[in-house]
Short mmCIF file of C-alpha atoms in Angstrom, two decimals:
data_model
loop_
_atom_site.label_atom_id
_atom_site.label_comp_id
_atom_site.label_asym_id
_atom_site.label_seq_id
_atom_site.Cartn_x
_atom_site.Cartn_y
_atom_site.Cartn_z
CA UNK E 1 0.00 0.00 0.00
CA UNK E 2 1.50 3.36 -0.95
CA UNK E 3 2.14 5.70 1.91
CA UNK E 4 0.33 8.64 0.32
CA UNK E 5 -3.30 9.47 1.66
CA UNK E 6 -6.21 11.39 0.75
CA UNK E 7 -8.06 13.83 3.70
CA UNK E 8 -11.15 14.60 2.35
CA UNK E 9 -12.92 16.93 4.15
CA UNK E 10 -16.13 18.76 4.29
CA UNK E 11 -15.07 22.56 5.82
CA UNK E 12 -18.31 23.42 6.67
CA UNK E 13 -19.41 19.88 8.77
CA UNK E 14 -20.35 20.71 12.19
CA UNK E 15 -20.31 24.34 11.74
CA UNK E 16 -16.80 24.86 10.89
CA UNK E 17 -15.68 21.43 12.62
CA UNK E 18 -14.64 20.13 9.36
CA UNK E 19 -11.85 22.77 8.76
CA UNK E 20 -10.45 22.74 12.11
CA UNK E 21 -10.70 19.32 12.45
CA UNK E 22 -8.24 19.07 9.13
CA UNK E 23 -5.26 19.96 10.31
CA UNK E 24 -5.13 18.39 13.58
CA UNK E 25 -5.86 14.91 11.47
CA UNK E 26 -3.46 15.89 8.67
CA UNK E 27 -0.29 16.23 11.29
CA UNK E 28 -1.12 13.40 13.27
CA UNK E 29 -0.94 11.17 9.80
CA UNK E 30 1.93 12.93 9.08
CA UNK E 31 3.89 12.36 12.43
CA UNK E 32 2.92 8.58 11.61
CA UNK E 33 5.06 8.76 8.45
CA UNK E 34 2.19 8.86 5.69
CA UNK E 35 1.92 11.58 2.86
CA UNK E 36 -1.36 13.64 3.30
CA UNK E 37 -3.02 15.59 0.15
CA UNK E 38 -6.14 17.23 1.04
CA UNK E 39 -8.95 17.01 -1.65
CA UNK E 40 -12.12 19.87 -0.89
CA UNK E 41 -15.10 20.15 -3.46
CA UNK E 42 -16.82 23.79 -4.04
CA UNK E 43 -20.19 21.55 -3.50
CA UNK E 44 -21.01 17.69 -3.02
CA UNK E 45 -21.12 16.16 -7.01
CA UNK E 46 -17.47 17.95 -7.14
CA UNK E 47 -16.50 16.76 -4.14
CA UNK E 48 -17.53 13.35 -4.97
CA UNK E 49 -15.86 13.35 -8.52
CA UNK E 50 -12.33 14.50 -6.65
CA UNK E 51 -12.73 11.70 -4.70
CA UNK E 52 -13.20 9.36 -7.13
CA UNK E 53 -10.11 10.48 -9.10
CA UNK E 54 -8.16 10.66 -6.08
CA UNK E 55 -9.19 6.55 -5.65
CA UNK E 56 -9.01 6.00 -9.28
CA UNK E 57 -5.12 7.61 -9.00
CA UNK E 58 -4.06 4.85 -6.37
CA UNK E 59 -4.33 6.95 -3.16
CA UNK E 60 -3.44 4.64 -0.44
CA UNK E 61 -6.66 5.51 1.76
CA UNK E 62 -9.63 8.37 1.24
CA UNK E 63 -9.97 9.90 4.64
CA UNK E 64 -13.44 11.69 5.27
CA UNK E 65 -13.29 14.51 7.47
CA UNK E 66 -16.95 15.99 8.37
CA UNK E 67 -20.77 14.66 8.94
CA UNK E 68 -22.67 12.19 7.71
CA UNK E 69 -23.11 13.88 4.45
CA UNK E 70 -19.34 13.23 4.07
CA UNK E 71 -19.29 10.17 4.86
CA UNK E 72 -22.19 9.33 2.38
CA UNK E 73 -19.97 10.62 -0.17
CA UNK E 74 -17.23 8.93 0.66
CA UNK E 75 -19.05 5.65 0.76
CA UNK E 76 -19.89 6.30 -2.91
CA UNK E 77 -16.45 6.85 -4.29
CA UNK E 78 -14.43 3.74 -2.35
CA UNK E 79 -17.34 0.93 -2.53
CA UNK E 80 -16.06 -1.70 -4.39
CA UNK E 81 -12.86 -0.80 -5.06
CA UNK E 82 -9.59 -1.80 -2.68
CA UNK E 83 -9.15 1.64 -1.37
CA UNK E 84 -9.88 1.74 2.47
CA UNK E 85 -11.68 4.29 4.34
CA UNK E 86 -10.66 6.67 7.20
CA UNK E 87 -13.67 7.99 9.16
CA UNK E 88 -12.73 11.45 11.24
CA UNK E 89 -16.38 12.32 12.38
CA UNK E 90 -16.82 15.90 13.87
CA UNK E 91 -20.83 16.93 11.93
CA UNK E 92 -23.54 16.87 13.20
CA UNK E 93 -25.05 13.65 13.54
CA UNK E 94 -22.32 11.06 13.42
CA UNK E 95 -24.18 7.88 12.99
CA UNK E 96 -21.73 5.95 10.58
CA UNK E 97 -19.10 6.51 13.11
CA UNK E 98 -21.23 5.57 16.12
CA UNK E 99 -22.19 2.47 14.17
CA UNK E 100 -18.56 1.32 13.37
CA UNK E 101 -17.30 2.51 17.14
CA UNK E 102 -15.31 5.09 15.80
CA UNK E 103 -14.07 8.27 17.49
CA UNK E 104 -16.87 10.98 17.65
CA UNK E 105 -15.70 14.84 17.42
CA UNK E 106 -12.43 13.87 18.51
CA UNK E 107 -9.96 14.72 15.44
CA UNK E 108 -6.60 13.07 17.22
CA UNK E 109 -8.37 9.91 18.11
CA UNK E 110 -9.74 9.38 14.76
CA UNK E 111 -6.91 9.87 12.95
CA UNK E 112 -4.38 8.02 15.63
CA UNK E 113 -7.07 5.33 14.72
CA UNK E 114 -6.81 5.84 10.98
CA UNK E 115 -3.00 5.49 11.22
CA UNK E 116 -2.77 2.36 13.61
CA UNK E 117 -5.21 0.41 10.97
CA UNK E 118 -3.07 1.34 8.38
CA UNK E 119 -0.30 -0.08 9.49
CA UNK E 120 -1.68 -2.97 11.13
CA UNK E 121 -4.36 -4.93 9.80
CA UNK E 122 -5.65 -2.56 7.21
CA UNK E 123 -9.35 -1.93 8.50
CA UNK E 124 -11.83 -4.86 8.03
CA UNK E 125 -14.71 -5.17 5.93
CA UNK E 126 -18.44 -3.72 6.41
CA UNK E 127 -21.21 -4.36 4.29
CA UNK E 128 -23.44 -1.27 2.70
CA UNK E 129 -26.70 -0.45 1.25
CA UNK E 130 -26.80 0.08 -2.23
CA UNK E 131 -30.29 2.07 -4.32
CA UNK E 132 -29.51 1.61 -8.06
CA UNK E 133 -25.85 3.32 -8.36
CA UNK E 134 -26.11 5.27 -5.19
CA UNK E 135 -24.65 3.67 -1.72
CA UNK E 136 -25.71 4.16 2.04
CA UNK E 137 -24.18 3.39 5.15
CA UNK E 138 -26.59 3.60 7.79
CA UNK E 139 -30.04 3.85 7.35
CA UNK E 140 -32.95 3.96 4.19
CA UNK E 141 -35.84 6.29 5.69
CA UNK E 142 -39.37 6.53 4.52
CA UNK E 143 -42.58 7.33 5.50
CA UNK E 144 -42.97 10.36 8.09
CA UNK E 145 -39.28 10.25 8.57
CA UNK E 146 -38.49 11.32 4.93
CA UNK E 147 -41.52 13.83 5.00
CA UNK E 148 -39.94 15.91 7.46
CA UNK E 149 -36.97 15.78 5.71
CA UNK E 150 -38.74 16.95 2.46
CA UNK E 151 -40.73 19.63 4.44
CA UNK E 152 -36.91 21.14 6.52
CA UNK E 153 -35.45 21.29 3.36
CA UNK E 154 -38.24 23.49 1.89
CA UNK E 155 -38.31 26.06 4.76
CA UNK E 156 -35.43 29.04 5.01
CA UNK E 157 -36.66 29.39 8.48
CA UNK E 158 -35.41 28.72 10.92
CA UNK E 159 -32.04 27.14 10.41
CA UNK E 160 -29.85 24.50 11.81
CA UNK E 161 -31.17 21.68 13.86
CA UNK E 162 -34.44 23.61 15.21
CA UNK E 163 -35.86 23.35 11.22
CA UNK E 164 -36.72 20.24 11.47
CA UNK E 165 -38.15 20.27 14.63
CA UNK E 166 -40.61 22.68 13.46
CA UNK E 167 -40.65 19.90 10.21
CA UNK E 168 -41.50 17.47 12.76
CA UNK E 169 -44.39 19.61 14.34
CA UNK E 170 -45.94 20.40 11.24
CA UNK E 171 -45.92 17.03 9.80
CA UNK E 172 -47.36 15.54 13.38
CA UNK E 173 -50.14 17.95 12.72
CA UNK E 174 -50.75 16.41 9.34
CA UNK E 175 -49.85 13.04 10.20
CA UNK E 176 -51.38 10.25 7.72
CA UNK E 177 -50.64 6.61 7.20
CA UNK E 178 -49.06 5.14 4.18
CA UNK E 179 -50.44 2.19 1.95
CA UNK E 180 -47.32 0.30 1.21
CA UNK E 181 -46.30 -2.92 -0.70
CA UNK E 182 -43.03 -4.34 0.57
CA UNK E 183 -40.99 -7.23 -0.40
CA UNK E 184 -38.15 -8.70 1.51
CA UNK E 185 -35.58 -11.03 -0.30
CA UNK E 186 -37.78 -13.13 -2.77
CA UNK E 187 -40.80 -13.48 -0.56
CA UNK E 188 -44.26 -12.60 -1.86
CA UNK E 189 -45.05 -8.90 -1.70
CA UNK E 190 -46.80 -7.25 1.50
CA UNK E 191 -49.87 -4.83 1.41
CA UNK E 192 -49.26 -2.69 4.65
CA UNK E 193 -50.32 0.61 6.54
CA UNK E 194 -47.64 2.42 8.16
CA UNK E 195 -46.26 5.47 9.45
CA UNK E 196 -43.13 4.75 8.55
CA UNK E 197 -40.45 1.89 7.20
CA UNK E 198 -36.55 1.99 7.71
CA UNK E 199 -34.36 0.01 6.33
CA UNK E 200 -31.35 -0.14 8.41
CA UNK E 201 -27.82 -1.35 7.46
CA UNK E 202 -26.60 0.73 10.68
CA UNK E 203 -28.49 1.08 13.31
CA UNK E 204 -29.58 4.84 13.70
CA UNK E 205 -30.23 8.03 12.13
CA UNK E 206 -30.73 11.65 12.82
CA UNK E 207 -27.89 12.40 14.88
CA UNK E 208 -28.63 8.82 17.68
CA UNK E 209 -32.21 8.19 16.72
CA UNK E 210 -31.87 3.89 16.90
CA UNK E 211 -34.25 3.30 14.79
CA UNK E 212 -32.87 0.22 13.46
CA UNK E 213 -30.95 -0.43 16.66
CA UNK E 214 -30.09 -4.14 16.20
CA UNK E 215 -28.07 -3.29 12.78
CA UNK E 216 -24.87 -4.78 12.27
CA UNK E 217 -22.53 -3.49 9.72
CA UNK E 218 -21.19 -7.16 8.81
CA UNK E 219 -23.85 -9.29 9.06
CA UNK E 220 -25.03 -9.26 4.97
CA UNK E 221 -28.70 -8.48 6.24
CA UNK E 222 -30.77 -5.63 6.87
CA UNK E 223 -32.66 -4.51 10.22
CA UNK E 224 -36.19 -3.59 8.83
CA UNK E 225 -38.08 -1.56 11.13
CA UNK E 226 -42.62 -0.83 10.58
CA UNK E 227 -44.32 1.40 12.88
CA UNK E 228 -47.60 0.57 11.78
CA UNK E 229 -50.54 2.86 11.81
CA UNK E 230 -50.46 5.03 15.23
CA UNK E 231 -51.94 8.37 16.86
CA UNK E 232 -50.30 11.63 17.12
CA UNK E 233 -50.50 10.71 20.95
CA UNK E 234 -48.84 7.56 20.66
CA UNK E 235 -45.91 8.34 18.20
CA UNK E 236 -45.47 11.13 20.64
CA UNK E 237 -44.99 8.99 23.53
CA UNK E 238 -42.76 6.04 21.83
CA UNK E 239 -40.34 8.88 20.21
CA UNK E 240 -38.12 9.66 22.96
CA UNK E 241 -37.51 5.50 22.63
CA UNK E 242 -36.01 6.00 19.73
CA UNK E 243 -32.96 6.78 21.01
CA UNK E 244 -32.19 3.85 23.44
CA UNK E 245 -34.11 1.79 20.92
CA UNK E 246 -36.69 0.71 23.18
CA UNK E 247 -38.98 1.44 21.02
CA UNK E 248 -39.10 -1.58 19.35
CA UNK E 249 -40.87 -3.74 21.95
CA UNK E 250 -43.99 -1.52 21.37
CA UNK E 251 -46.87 -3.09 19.90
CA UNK E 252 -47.36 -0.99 17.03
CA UNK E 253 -43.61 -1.82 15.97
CA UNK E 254 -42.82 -4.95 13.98
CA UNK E 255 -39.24 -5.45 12.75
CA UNK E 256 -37.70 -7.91 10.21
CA UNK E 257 -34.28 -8.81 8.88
CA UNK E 258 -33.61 -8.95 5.10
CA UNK E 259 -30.93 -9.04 2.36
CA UNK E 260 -33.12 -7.17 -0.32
CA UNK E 261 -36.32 -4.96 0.32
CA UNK E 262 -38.25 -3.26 -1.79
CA UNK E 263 -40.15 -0.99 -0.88
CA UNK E 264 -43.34 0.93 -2.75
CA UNK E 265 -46.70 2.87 -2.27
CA UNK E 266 -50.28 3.01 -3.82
CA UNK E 267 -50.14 7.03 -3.45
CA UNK E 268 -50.11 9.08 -6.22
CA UNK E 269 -46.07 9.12 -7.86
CA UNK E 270 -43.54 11.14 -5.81
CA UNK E 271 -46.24 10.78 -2.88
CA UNK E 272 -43.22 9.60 -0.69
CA UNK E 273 -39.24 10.29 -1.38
CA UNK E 274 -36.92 7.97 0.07
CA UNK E 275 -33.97 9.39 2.08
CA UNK E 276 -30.68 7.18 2.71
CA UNK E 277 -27.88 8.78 4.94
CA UNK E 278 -30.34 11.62 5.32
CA UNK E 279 -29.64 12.07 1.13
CA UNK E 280 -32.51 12.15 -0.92
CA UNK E 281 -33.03 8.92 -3.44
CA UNK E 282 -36.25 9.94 -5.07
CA UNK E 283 -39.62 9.22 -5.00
CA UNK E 284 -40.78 5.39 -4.09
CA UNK E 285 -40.34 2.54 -5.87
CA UNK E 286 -36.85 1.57 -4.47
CA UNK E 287 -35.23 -1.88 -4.07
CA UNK E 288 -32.33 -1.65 -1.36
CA UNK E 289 -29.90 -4.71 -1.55
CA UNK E 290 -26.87 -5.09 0.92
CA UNK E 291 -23.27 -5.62 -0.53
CA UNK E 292 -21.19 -7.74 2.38
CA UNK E 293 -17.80 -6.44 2.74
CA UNK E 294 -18.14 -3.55 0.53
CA UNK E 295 -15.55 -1.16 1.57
CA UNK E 296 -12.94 -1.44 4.23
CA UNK E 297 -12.99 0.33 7.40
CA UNK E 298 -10.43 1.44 9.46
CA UNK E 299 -10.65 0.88 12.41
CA UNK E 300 -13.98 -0.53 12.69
CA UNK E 301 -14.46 -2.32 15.48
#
């Protein structure tokens, strides 16, 4: 493996994190003996295509330094090829790191982490989502999930985190079921209400949220969780759950484990958008398939 590396890092992650964050990484992988380039895109498709020709050039590991966003694109431009990847998480929500057991908003860590794997055992393998072309790491939302994610990134008010809380409010107020039809693996296809499905090849979303909070990253399956048709009053109360993901002893929760699901609606097209690694895929139909081993890690544990 050559000794030259690739940071690539999102400046804005975390609100600012991502730049400071940078050079911290950058001399601790230097101090370790490894050539560091830094690669930064002016937005995400040309950030993603520097990646890819940093990969496609032989760089010796791609080393994403931000949020979840940055992760997502890092996912894309090292799955399936032999080029290992370096997590330094300091966004927002973190959830690919916190899935792997990696380092969260802790630059030296990550990158002492980064360095060890590199030269020891050279990261092990996890397995990811993959929509079409496009990969995910953690979790495939839909439902009420991915409508307040469609409604926070319509509003210019207010920003940051609080958005979609006031998302969330407004789409309680206007909360509806979903007619699905789901298929897992080859099985026959499922007519069900919901309020929402998540397919999880990590285990949460949203900055903790566990949705999916048996996920394993190496186990070739997804976690598929249903909250079936439910009250304001009760999604209300199981919420806070979602982060110690108790919620899925509750009743109105049924989970199942799958290597393919697709997933699709009887509303009107673009009636529901699917969301993976909080990135928009589009409007339902979608068929999510895992890919064991798809990229390695470092420092996964």
């Amino acid at each position: 493996m050559t000794s030259d590396i690739t940071l690539f890092v999102n400046p804005s992650a975390g609100r600012g994190r991502g730049a400071r964050a940078a050079q911290p990484a950058a001399r601790v992988l230097r101090d370790a003996g490894f050539g560091v380039r830094t690669v930064v895109g002016v937005d995400a498709p040309d950030a993603l295509r520097r990646a890819r020709e940093a990969v496609a050039a032989g760089t010796g590991a791609l080393i994403a330094v931000g949020g979840d966003g940055m992760m997502s694109l890092a996912l894309r431009a090292v799955a399936g090829t032999r080029t290992p990847l370096g997590v330094v998480a300091v966004g927002t929500g973190n959830d690919f790191a916190r899935a792997a057991g990696l380092p969260v908003r802790d630059p030296l860590a990550a990158a002492g982490i980064v360095a060890a794997a590199l030269k020891g055992d050279g990261g092990r393998a996890v397995d990811l989502g993959r929509v079409g072309e496009t990969w995910f790491g953690t979790v495939l939302a839909s439902g009420f999930d991915s409508r307040v994610n469609d409604r926070g990134n319509r509003m210019r008010f207010p920003t940051g985190r609080l958005r979609y809380d006031v998302a969330m409010l407004a789409e309680l107020a206007a909360l509806r079921t979903v007619p699905y039809r789901i298929r897992l693996d080859d099985g026959p296809e499922q007519r069900i209400e919901a309020t929402l499905v998540a397919v999880g090849n990590g285990g949460s979303y949203g900055g903790g949220m566990r949705i999916c909070a048996g996920a394993r990253l190496d186990d070739g399956l997804f976690d598929i969780t249903v909250v079936g048709p439910c009250r304001r009053s009760t999604l209300l109360r199981v919420f806070p759950k979602v982060y110690r993901g108790t919620h899925l002893g509750h009743p109105r929760v049924t989970t199942y484990r799958a290597a393919k699901v697709t997933l699709a609606t009887e509303l009107e097209p673009g009636g529901v958008t699917g969301y993976a690694d909080g990135e928009p895929l589009g409007p339902l139909p979608v068929t999510a398939e895992t890919v064991p081993g798809a990229v390695r890690l470092l420092g996964a544990q």
